[in-house]
Coordinates of N, CA and C in Angstrom, one line a residue:
Chain A
X22 N 0.9 -1.1 0.0 CA 0.0 -0.1 0.0 C 0.8 1.2 0.0
X23 N 0.3 2.3 -0.4 CA 1.1 3.7 -0.4 C 1.2 4.2 1.0
X24 N 2.5 5.0 1.0 CA 2.7 5.7 2.3 C 2.4 7.0 2.1
X25 N 1.8 7.7 3.2 CA 1.4 9.1 2.9 C 2.0 10.0 4.0
X26 N 2.7 11.0 3.7 CA 3.2 11.9 4.8 C 2.2 13.1 4.7
X27 N 1.6 13.4 6.0 CA 0.7 14.6 5.9 C 1.1 15.5 7.1
X28 N 1.1 16.7 6.6 CA 1.5 17.6 7.8 C 0.7 19.1 7.6
X29 N 0.5 19.9 8.7 CA 1.1 19.5 10.0 C 0.3 18.4 10.6
X30 N 0.7 17.9 11.6 CA 0.0 17.0 12.4 C -1.2 17.6 13.4
X31 N -0.8 18.5 13.9 CA -1.9 19.4 14.5 C -1.6 20.8 14.6
X32 N -2.5 21.7 14.8 CA -2.5 23.1 14.7 C -3.4 23.8 15.6
X33 N -3.2 24.9 16.3 CA -4.2 25.8 16.8 C -4.3 27.1 16.2
X34 N -5.5 27.5 15.6 CA -5.5 28.6 14.8 C -6.5 29.6 15.2
X35 N -6.3 30.8 14.8 CA -7.3 31.9 15.4 C -8.4 31.9 14.3
X36 N -9.5 32.2 14.8 CA -10.8 32.3 13.8 C -10.4 33.3 12.7
X37 N -10.9 33.1 11.6 CA -10.6 34.1 10.5 C -9.5 33.8 9.7
X38 N -8.7 33.1 10.3 CA -7.4 32.6 9.5 C -7.6 31.4 8.7
X39 N -6.5 31.1 7.8 CA -6.6 29.8 7.0 C -5.6 28.8 7.3
X40 N -5.6 27.5 7.1 CA -4.7 26.6 7.2 C -4.4 25.9 6.0
X41 N -3.3 25.5 5.6 CA -3.1 24.5 4.5 C -2.6 23.3 4.9
X42 N -3.1 22.3 4.5 CA -2.5 20.9 5.0 C -2.1 20.3 3.9
X43 N -0.9 19.5 3.9 CA -0.2 19.1 2.7 C -0.2 17.3 2.8
X44 N -0.4 16.7 1.8 CA -0.2 15.3 1.5 C 0.7 14.9 0.6
X45 N 1.7 14.2 1.0 CA 2.8 13.7 -0.2 C 2.9 12.1 0.0
X46 N 2.5 11.7 -1.1 CA 2.3 10.1 -1.4 C 3.7 9.6 -2.0
X47 N 4.2 8.5 -1.5 CA 5.4 8.0 -2.0 C 5.4 7.2 -3.4
X48 N 4.1 7.2 -4.0 CA 4.0 6.9 -5.5 C 2.9 7.5 -6.0
X49 N 2.8 7.3 -7.5 CA 1.9 8.1 -8.2 C 0.4 7.5 -8.0
X50 N -0.6 8.4 -7.7 CA -1.9 7.8 -7.6 C -2.9 8.8 -8.3
X51 N -4.0 8.2 -8.8 CA -4.7 8.9 -9.6 C -5.8 9.7 -8.7
X52 N -6.4 9.1 -7.7 CA -7.3 9.8 -7.0 C -6.7 9.9 -5.5
X53 N -7.2 11.1 -5.0 CA -6.7 11.5 -3.6 C -8.0 12.0 -3.1
X54 N -8.2 11.8 -1.8 CA -9.4 12.1 -1.1 C -9.2 12.9 0.2
X55 N -10.1 13.8 0.4 CA -9.8 14.5 1.7 C -11.2 14.3 2.5
X56 N -10.8 13.9 3.7 CA -11.9 13.6 4.8 C -12.0 14.5 5.9
X57 N -13.0 14.5 6.5 CA -13.0 15.2 7.9 C -13.6 14.3 8.7
X58 N -13.2 14.3 10.0 CA -13.8 13.4 11.1 C -13.7 14.2 12.3
X59 N -15.1 14.5 12.7 CA -15.2 15.4 13.8 C -15.2 14.4 15.3
X60 N -15.1 15.0 16.2 CA -14.7 14.0 17.6 C -16.1 13.0 17.6
X61 N -15.7 11.6 17.9 CA -16.6 10.8 18.1 C -17.6 10.4 16.8
X62 N -17.3 11.1 15.7 CA -17.9 10.9 14.5 C -17.1 9.9 13.4
X63 N -17.8 9.4 12.4 CA -16.9 8.8 11.3 C -16.3 9.7 10.4
X64 N -16.1 9.1 9.3 CA -15.3 10.1 8.4 C -16.3 10.6 7.2
X65 N -16.2 11.8 6.9 CA -17.0 12.4 6.1 C -16.2 13.0 4.9
X66 N -16.5 12.6 3.7 CA -15.7 13.0 2.5 C -16.0 14.4 2.1
X67 N -14.8 15.4 2.1 CA -15.0 16.7 1.7 C -15.1 16.7 0.1
X68 N -13.9 16.1 -0.5 CA -13.8 16.4 -1.8 C -12.8 15.4 -2.5
X69 N -13.0 15.0 -3.9 CA -11.8 14.2 -4.4 C -11.1 15.1 -5.4
X70 N -9.9 14.8 -5.1 CA -8.8 15.6 -6.1 C -8.3 14.7 -7.0
X71 N -8.5 15.1 -8.3 CA -7.8 14.5 -9.3 C -6.8 15.4 -10.1
X72 N -5.7 14.9 -10.3 CA -4.6 15.6 -11.0 C -4.9 16.4 -12.5
X73 N -4.8 17.5 -12.6 CA -5.1 18.1 -13.9 C -6.7 18.6 -14.1
X74 N -7.5 18.3 -13.1 CA -8.8 18.8 -13.0 C -9.4 19.5 -11.7
X75 N -10.4 20.3 -11.8 CA -11.0 20.9 -10.4 C -11.3 19.6 -9.6
X76 N -11.2 19.9 -8.4 CA -11.7 18.8 -7.3 C -13.1 18.8 -7.3
X77 N -13.6 17.6 -7.1 CA -15.0 17.5 -6.9 C -15.4 17.3 -5.4
X78 N -16.4 18.3 -5.2 CA -16.9 18.5 -3.8 C -18.1 17.7 -3.3
X79 N -18.1 17.3 -2.2 CA -19.4 16.6 -1.8 C -20.5 17.7 -1.2
X80 N -21.8 17.2 -1.1 CA -22.7 18.2 -0.6 C -22.4 18.9 0.7
X81 N -22.4 20.2 0.6 CA -22.1 20.6 2.0 C -20.8 21.3 2.2
X82 N -20.1 21.0 1.1 CA -18.6 21.5 0.9 C -18.3 22.3 -0.2
X83 N -18.0 23.3 -0.1 CA -17.7 24.4 -1.3 C -16.0 24.8 -1.4
X84 N -15.7 25.1 -2.6 CA -14.4 25.6 -3.0 C -14.0 26.5 -2.4
X85 N -14.7 27.7 -2.1 CA -14.3 28.7 -1.5 C -13.7 28.5 0.0
X86 N -14.5 27.6 0.6 CA -14.1 27.2 2.0 C -13.2 26.5 2.1
X87 N -13.1 25.3 1.2 CA -11.9 24.3 1.2 C -11.3 24.2 -0.2
X88 N -10.5 25.2 -0.4 CA -9.8 25.0 -1.9 C -8.8 23.8 -1.7
X89 N -8.5 23.1 -2.9 CA -7.9 22.1 -2.9 C -6.8 22.2 -4.3
X90 N -5.6 21.9 -4.1 CA -4.8 21.9 -5.2 C -4.3 20.4 -5.4
X91 N -4.0 20.1 -6.6 CA -3.4 18.8 -7.0 C -2.4 18.9 -8.2
X92 N -1.4 19.6 -7.8 CA -0.5 19.6 -9.0 C 0.2 18.6 -9.7
X93 N 0.3 17.5 -9.0 CA 0.8 16.2 -9.8 C 0.2 15.0 -9.0
X94 N 0.8 13.9 -9.5 CA 0.0 12.6 -9.0 C 0.7 12.1 -7.7
X95 N 1.5 13.0 -7.0 CA 1.8 12.4 -5.6 C 1.7 13.5 -4.6
X96 N 1.0 14.7 -4.9 CA 1.0 15.8 -3.8 C -0.4 16.4 -4.0
X97 N -0.9 16.8 -2.9 CA -2.1 17.5 -2.9 C -2.3 18.5 -1.5
X98 N -2.8 19.6 -1.6 CA -3.2 20.4 -0.3 C -4.7 20.6 -0.4
X99 N -5.0 20.9 1.0 CA -6.4 21.2 1.5 C -6.2 22.4 2.2
X100 N -6.8 23.5 1.9 CA -6.8 24.8 2.7 C -8.2 24.8 3.3
X101 N -8.3 25.1 4.7 CA -9.3 25.4 5.3 C -9.6 27.0 5.6
X102 N -10.4 27.6 5.0 CA -10.2 29.1 4.9 C -11.0 29.6 5.8
X103 N -10.8 30.9 6.3 CA -11.8 31.7 7.0 C -12.3 30.9 8.3
X104 N -11.5 30.2 8.9 CA -11.7 29.3 9.9 C -12.7 29.8 11.2
X105 N -13.5 28.7 11.5 CA -14.4 29.2 12.6 C -14.4 28.1 13.6
X106 N -14.5 28.1 15.0 CA -14.6 26.9 15.8 C -15.3 25.7 15.4
X107 N -16.4 25.8 14.5 CA -17.0 24.9 13.9 C -16.0 23.9 13.0
X108 N -15.2 24.5 12.6 CA -14.0 23.8 11.7 C -12.9 22.9 12.5
X109 N -13.2 23.0 13.8 CA -12.2 22.2 14.7 C -12.6 20.7 14.3
X110 N -11.6 19.9 14.0 CA -11.7 18.5 13.6 C -10.4 17.9 13.2
X111 N -10.5 16.6 12.8 CA -9.4 15.9 12.3 C -9.5 15.9 10.7
X112 N -8.4 16.2 10.0 CA -8.7 16.2 8.5 C -7.7 15.2 7.9
X113 N -8.1 14.3 7.1 CA -7.4 13.2 6.5 C -7.3 13.2 5.2
X114 N -6.1 13.1 4.4 CA -6.1 12.6 3.1 C -5.9 11.1 2.9
X115 N -6.3 10.8 1.8 CA -6.5 9.3 1.7 C -6.2 9.1 0.1
X116 N -5.8 7.9 -0.2 CA -5.4 7.6 -1.5 C -5.9 6.0 -1.8
X117 N -6.1 5.7 -3.1 CA -6.6 4.3 -3.5 C -5.5 4.0 -4.5
X118 N -4.8 2.8 -4.2 CA -3.9 2.3 -5.2 C -4.6 1.3 -6.2
X119 N -5.2 0.5 -5.4 CA -6.0 -0.5 -6.3 C -7.2 -0.8 -5.4
X120 N -8.3 -1.3 -6.0 CA -9.5 -1.6 -5.0 C -9.3 -2.6 -4.1
X121 N -8.3 -3.5 -4.4 CA -8.1 -4.6 -3.2 C -7.5 -4.1 -2.1
X122 N -6.6 -3.1 -2.3 CA -5.8 -2.4 -1.1 C -6.7 -1.4 -0.4
X123 N -7.8 -1.2 -0.9 CA -8.7 -0.1 -0.1 C -8.1 1.1 -0.2
X124 N -8.4 1.9 0.6 CA -8.0 3.3 0.9 C -6.7 3.3 2.1
X125 N -5.8 4.1 1.8 CA -4.7 4.2 2.7 C -4.9 5.7 3.2
X126 N -4.8 6.0 4.4 CA -5.1 7.3 5.0 C -3.6 7.8 5.5
X127 N -3.5 9.3 5.4 CA -2.4 10.0 6.2 C -2.7 9.9 7.5
X128 N -1.8 10.4 8.3 CA -1.8 10.4 9.7 C -2.7 11.4 10.3
X129 N -3.3 12.3 9.5 CA -4.4 13.2 10.0 C -3.7 14.5 10.6
X130 N -4.4 15.5 10.5 CA -4.3 16.9 10.8 C -5.3 17.1 12.0
X131 N -4.9 17.4 13.2 CA -5.8 17.7 14.1 C -6.0 19.3 14.2
X132 N -7.2 19.8 14.0 CA -7.2 21.2 13.9 C -7.9 21.8 15.0
X133 N -7.6 22.8 15.8 CA -8.4 23.4 16.8 C -8.5 25.0 16.4
X134 N -9.7 25.5 16.4 CA -9.7 26.8 16.0 C -10.5 27.5 17.2
X135 N -9.6 28.6 17.7 CA -9.8 29.3 18.9 C -10.4 30.8 18.6
Chain B
X26 N -32.4 6.9 6.2 CA -31.5 5.8 6.5 C -30.3 6.0 6.2
X27 N -29.3 5.8 7.0 CA -27.9 6.0 6.7 C -27.6 4.9 5.8
X28 N -26.4 5.4 4.9 CA -25.9 4.4 3.9 C -25.3 3.3 4.6
X29 N -24.5 3.6 5.6 CA -23.7 2.4 6.2 C -24.1 2.7 7.7
X30 N -24.5 1.4 8.3 CA -25.0 1.6 9.8 C -24.3 0.6 10.6
X31 N -23.8 1.0 11.7 CA -23.0 0.2 12.6 C -23.5 0.6 13.8
X32 N -23.7 -0.5 14.8 CA -23.9 -0.1 16.5 C -22.7 0.6 16.9
X33 N -22.7 1.7 17.6 CA -21.9 2.6 18.0 C -21.2 1.9 19.2
X34 N -21.7 0.8 19.8 CA -21.1 0.3 21.0 C -21.4 1.2 22.3
X35 N -20.4 1.0 23.2 CA -19.3 0.2 23.0 C -19.6 -1.3 23.4
X36 N -18.7 -2.2 22.6 CA -18.6 -3.4 22.7 C -17.8 -3.9 23.6
X37 N -18.0 -4.6 24.5 CA -17.0 -5.1 25.6 C -17.0 -6.6 25.8
X38 N -15.5 -7.3 25.4 CA -15.4 -8.6 25.4 C -14.4 -9.0 26.3
X39 N -14.4 -10.2 26.9 CA -13.2 -10.7 27.8 C -12.0 -10.9 26.8
X40 N -10.9 -10.9 27.4 CA -9.8 -11.4 26.5 C -9.9 -12.7 26.1
X41 N -9.6 -13.3 25.0 CA -9.8 -14.6 24.4 C -10.9 -15.0 23.8
X42 N -12.1 -14.0 24.0 CA -13.5 -14.2 23.5 C -13.6 -13.9 22.1
X43 N -14.5 -14.1 21.4 CA -15.0 -13.7 19.9 C -15.6 -12.5 19.9
X44 N -15.0 -11.6 19.2 CA -15.9 -10.4 19.2 C -16.5 -10.3 17.7
X45 N -17.8 -9.9 17.7 CA -18.5 -9.8 16.7 C -19.0 -8.5 16.3
X46 N -18.7 -7.8 15.0 CA -18.9 -6.5 14.7 C -19.9 -6.6 13.4
X47 N -20.8 -5.9 13.6 CA -21.9 -6.0 12.4 C -21.9 -4.6 11.7
X48 N -22.6 -4.7 10.5 CA -22.6 -3.5 9.5 C -23.7 -3.8 8.5
X49 N -24.6 -2.9 8.4 CA -25.6 -3.1 7.2 C -25.3 -1.9 6.2
X50 N -25.9 -2.0 5.0 CA -25.7 -0.8 4.0 C -26.9 -0.9 3.3
X51 N -27.1 0.3 2.6 CA -28.4 0.7 2.0 C -28.4 0.4 0.4
X52 N -27.3 0.5 -0.2 CA -27.2 0.5 -1.7 C -26.9 -1.0 -2.1
X53 N -27.9 -1.4 -2.7 CA -27.8 -3.0 -3.0 C -26.8 -3.2 -4.0
X54 N -26.4 -2.3 -4.8 CA -25.4 -2.6 -5.9 C -24.0 -2.2 -5.4
X55 N -23.6 -2.1 -4.1 CA -22.3 -1.8 -3.7 C -21.5 -3.0 -4.1
X56 N -20.3 -2.7 -4.1 CA -19.4 -3.6 -5.0 C -18.4 -4.3 -4.1
X57 N -17.8 -3.5 -3.1 CA -16.7 -4.1 -2.2 C -16.9 -3.4 -0.8
X58 N -16.3 -4.2 0.1 CA -16.7 -3.8 1.5 C -15.4 -3.9 2.2
X59 N -15.1 -3.3 3.3 CA -13.7 -3.1 3.9 C -14.0 -2.8 5.4
X60 N -13.2 -3.3 6.2 CA -13.1 -3.1 7.6 C -11.9 -2.3 8.1
X61 N -12.0 -1.3 8.7 CA -10.8 -0.5 9.2 C -10.8 -0.5 10.7
X62 N -9.5 -0.4 11.2 CA -9.4 -0.3 12.7 C -8.8 1.1 12.9
X63 N -9.5 1.7 13.9 CA -8.9 2.9 14.3 C -8.5 3.2 15.8
X64 N -7.2 3.3 16.1 CA -7.0 3.5 17.5 C -7.1 4.9 17.8
X65 N -7.4 5.3 19.0 CA -7.8 6.6 19.4 C -6.6 7.6 19.0
X66 N -6.9 8.7 18.4 CA -5.9 9.7 17.9 C -5.1 9.2 16.8
X67 N -5.4 8.2 16.1 CA -4.7 7.6 14.9 C -5.8 7.6 13.9
X68 N -5.1 7.4 12.5 CA -5.9 7.4 11.4 C -6.3 5.8 11.2
X69 N -7.5 5.6 10.4 CA -7.8 4.3 10.0 C -6.9 3.6 9.3
X70 N -6.9 2.3 9.7 CA -5.9 1.3 8.9 C -6.7 0.2 8.4
X71 N -6.5 -0.2 7.3 CA -7.5 -1.2 6.6 C -7.0 -2.7 7.3
X72 N -7.9 -3.4 7.7 CA -7.6 -4.8 8.2 C -8.3 -5.9 7.2
X73 N -9.2 -5.7 6.6 CA -10.0 -6.8 6.0 C -10.5 -6.1 4.7
X74 N -10.7 -6.7 3.5 CA -11.4 -6.3 2.4 C -12.3 -7.7 2.0
X75 N -13.4 -7.4 1.5 CA -14.3 -8.7 1.0 C -15.1 -8.1 -0.1
X76 N -15.2 -9.0 -1.1 CA -15.9 -8.7 -2.4 C -17.1 -9.6 -2.7
X77 N -17.1 -10.9 -2.4 CA -18.1 -11.9 -2.8 C -18.8 -12.4 -1.5
X78 N -20.1 -13.0 -1.7 CA -20.7 -13.4 -0.5 C -19.9 -14.9 0.1
X79 N -19.9 -14.8 1.2 CA -19.2 -15.8 2.1 C -18.2 -15.3 3.1
X80 N -17.2 -16.2 3.4 CA -16.4 -15.8 4.6 C -15.0 -15.6 4.0
X81 N -14.2 -14.6 4.5 CA -12.9 -14.6 4.2 C -12.2 -14.4 5.5
X82 N -11.0 -15.3 5.7 CA -10.4 -15.5 6.8 C -8.9 -15.0 6.8
X83 N -8.4 -14.0 7.7 CA -7.1 -13.7 7.6 C -6.6 -13.6 9.1
X84 N -6.0 -14.7 9.4 CA -5.4 -14.9 10.8 C -6.6 -14.8 11.8
X85 N -6.6 -14.0 12.6 CA -7.6 -14.0 13.8 C -8.9 -13.3 13.3
X86 N -8.9 -12.7 12.1 CA -10.0 -12.1 11.7 C -10.8 -12.7 10.5
X87 N -12.1 -12.7 10.6 CA -12.9 -13.3 9.5 C -14.1 -12.2 9.1
X88 N -14.0 -12.0 8.0 CA -15.1 -11.1 7.4 C -16.2 -11.9 6.7
X89 N -17.5 -11.5 6.9 CA -18.5 -12.2 6.3 C -19.5 -11.2 5.6
X90 N -19.7 -11.5 4.3 CA -20.7 -10.9 3.5 C -21.8 -11.7 3.1
X91 N -23.0 -11.0 3.1 CA -24.2 -11.5 2.7 C -25.0 -10.4 2.0
X92 N -24.7 -10.4 0.6 CA -25.2 -9.5 -0.2 C -26.7 -9.3 -0.3
X93 N -27.3 -10.5 -0.2 CA -28.9 -10.5 -0.2 C -29.5 -9.6 0.9
X94 N -28.7 -9.9 2.2 CA -29.2 -9.3 3.3 C -28.6 -7.9 3.6
X95 N -27.7 -7.6 2.7 CA -27.0 -6.2 2.6 C -26.2 -6.2 4.1
X96 N -25.4 -7.3 4.5 CA -24.9 -7.2 5.7 C -23.5 -7.7 5.6
X97 N -22.7 -7.2 6.2 CA -21.3 -7.4 6.5 C -20.8 -7.4 7.8
X98 N -20.0 -8.5 8.3 CA -19.7 -8.5 9.6 C -18.1 -8.8 9.8
X99 N -17.6 -8.5 11.0 CA -16.2 -8.9 11.1 C -16.2 -9.7 12.5
X100 N -15.5 -10.7 12.5 CA -15.2 -11.6 13.6 C -13.7 -11.6 14.0
X101 N -13.7 -11.2 15.4 CA -12.2 -11.3 15.9 C -12.0 -12.4 16.9
X102 N -11.3 -13.4 16.5 CA -11.2 -14.6 17.5 C -10.1 -14.4 18.4
X103 N -10.0 -14.9 19.5 CA -9.0 -14.9 20.5 C -8.8 -13.5 20.8
X104 N -9.6 -12.5 21.0 CA -9.6 -11.1 21.2 C -8.4 -10.7 22.3
X105 N -7.8 -9.8 21.7 CA -6.6 -9.3 22.8 C -7.0 -7.8 23.2
X106 N -6.3 -7.3 24.6 CA -6.6 -5.9 24.7 C -6.1 -4.9 23.5
X107 N -4.9 -5.5 22.9 CA -4.5 -4.6 21.6 C -5.4 -4.4 20.6
X108 N -6.6 -5.2 20.6 CA -7.7 -5.0 19.7 C -8.6 -3.9 19.9
X109 N -8.5 -3.5 21.1 CA -9.3 -2.4 21.6 C -9.3 -1.3 20.7
X110 N -10.3 -0.8 20.1 CA -10.1 0.3 18.9 C -11.5 0.6 18.5
X111 N -11.8 1.6 17.7 CA -13.1 1.7 16.9 C -12.8 0.9 15.6
X112 N -13.9 0.2 15.2 CA -13.9 -0.6 13.9 C -14.8 0.1 12.9
X113 N -14.3 0.5 11.7 CA -15.2 1.1 10.8 C -15.4 0.2 9.6
X114 N -16.7 0.2 9.3 CA -17.1 -0.6 8.1 C -17.2 0.5 6.9
X115 N -16.8 0.1 5.7 CA -16.8 1.0 4.5 C -17.2 0.3 3.5
X116 N -18.2 1.0 2.7 CA -18.9 0.3 1.6 C -18.5 1.1 0.2
X117 N -18.0 0.5 -0.8 CA -17.5 1.0 -2.0 C -18.6 0.8 -3.4
X118 N -18.9 1.7 -4.0 CA -19.4 1.7 -5.4 C -18.9 2.7 -6.4
X119 N -18.3 2.2 -7.1 CA -17.7 3.1 -8.2 C -16.8 4.0 -7.7
X120 N -15.9 3.7 -6.8 CA -14.9 4.4 -6.3 C -15.5 5.6 -5.4
X121 N -16.7 5.4 -4.9 CA -17.2 6.1 -3.8 C -17.4 5.4 -2.5
X122 N -16.7 5.6 -1.8 CA -16.5 5.1 -0.5 C -17.1 5.7 0.5
X123 N -18.0 4.8 1.4 CA -18.8 5.5 2.4 C -18.5 4.8 3.6
X124 N -18.4 5.4 4.8 CA -18.1 4.9 6.0 C -19.1 4.8 7.0
X125 N -19.3 3.7 7.9 CA -20.0 3.7 9.1 C -19.6 4.8 10.1
X126 N -20.3 4.8 11.2 CA -19.8 5.6 12.3 C -18.9 5.0 13.3
X127 N -18.8 3.6 13.0 CA -17.7 2.8 13.8 C -18.4 2.3 15.0
X128 N -17.8 1.1 15.5 CA -18.1 0.3 16.6 C -16.9 0.4 17.5
X129 N -17.1 1.0 18.7 CA -16.0 1.0 19.9 C -15.9 -0.3 20.5
X130 N -14.7 -1.1 20.2 CA -14.6 -2.4 20.9 C -13.6 -2.2 22.1
X131 N -14.1 -2.8 23.2 CA -13.0 -2.8 24.3 C -12.8 -4.3 24.7
X132 N -11.5 -4.8 24.7 CA -11.1 -6.1 25.2 C -10.5 -6.1 26.5
X133 N -11.3 -6.7 27.6 CA -10.9 -6.4 28.9 C -9.9 -7.7 29.2
X134 N -8.8 -7.3 29.8 CA -8.0 -8.5 30.4 C -8.4 -9.5 31.3

């Protein structure tokens, strides 16, 4: 399975500011996914990031709030913009190498907005 | 109805017992099914995948799939305290992976 380096691992941010989360994969992958996991909850898909095209956002998530970049097949960023305390969560990137391997997750970014 | 449903638990079993985790899904044409383990403060890690009806065994873990009943389960034999974690069921259709809310398992020594 792929190895994903995600950073930062955690951050405490002031409301109204933005944070960019980076994910680097050790091999080329077509699809990268960004999830949010709020305390005690399961994973909610924010968007799917494909190289060379705009990200596809799930219902309830918009590009202005969560802009995504995917400049190549091994890297992606997610920005959480104009943060509020409601954005406090764990953010996870994920990739799929093959269906048999399922999804591999980065180590997560624990974001606290104060 | 949620797309993927799991009992939230907590499920508590004694060490050495069999832990049984259950999951139902709503989309009848779902194609593949996964179980992830998530330790507190960590990201999910894949432990089992299953695609066809029946049982699939890997060490102490057995995944069971019944597509007619839209049901998938995970059995953990000889449960160990290190198995204490949240187990997430995931269902895939056409590269769209949906996760259940997870079942928290505690294995007591």
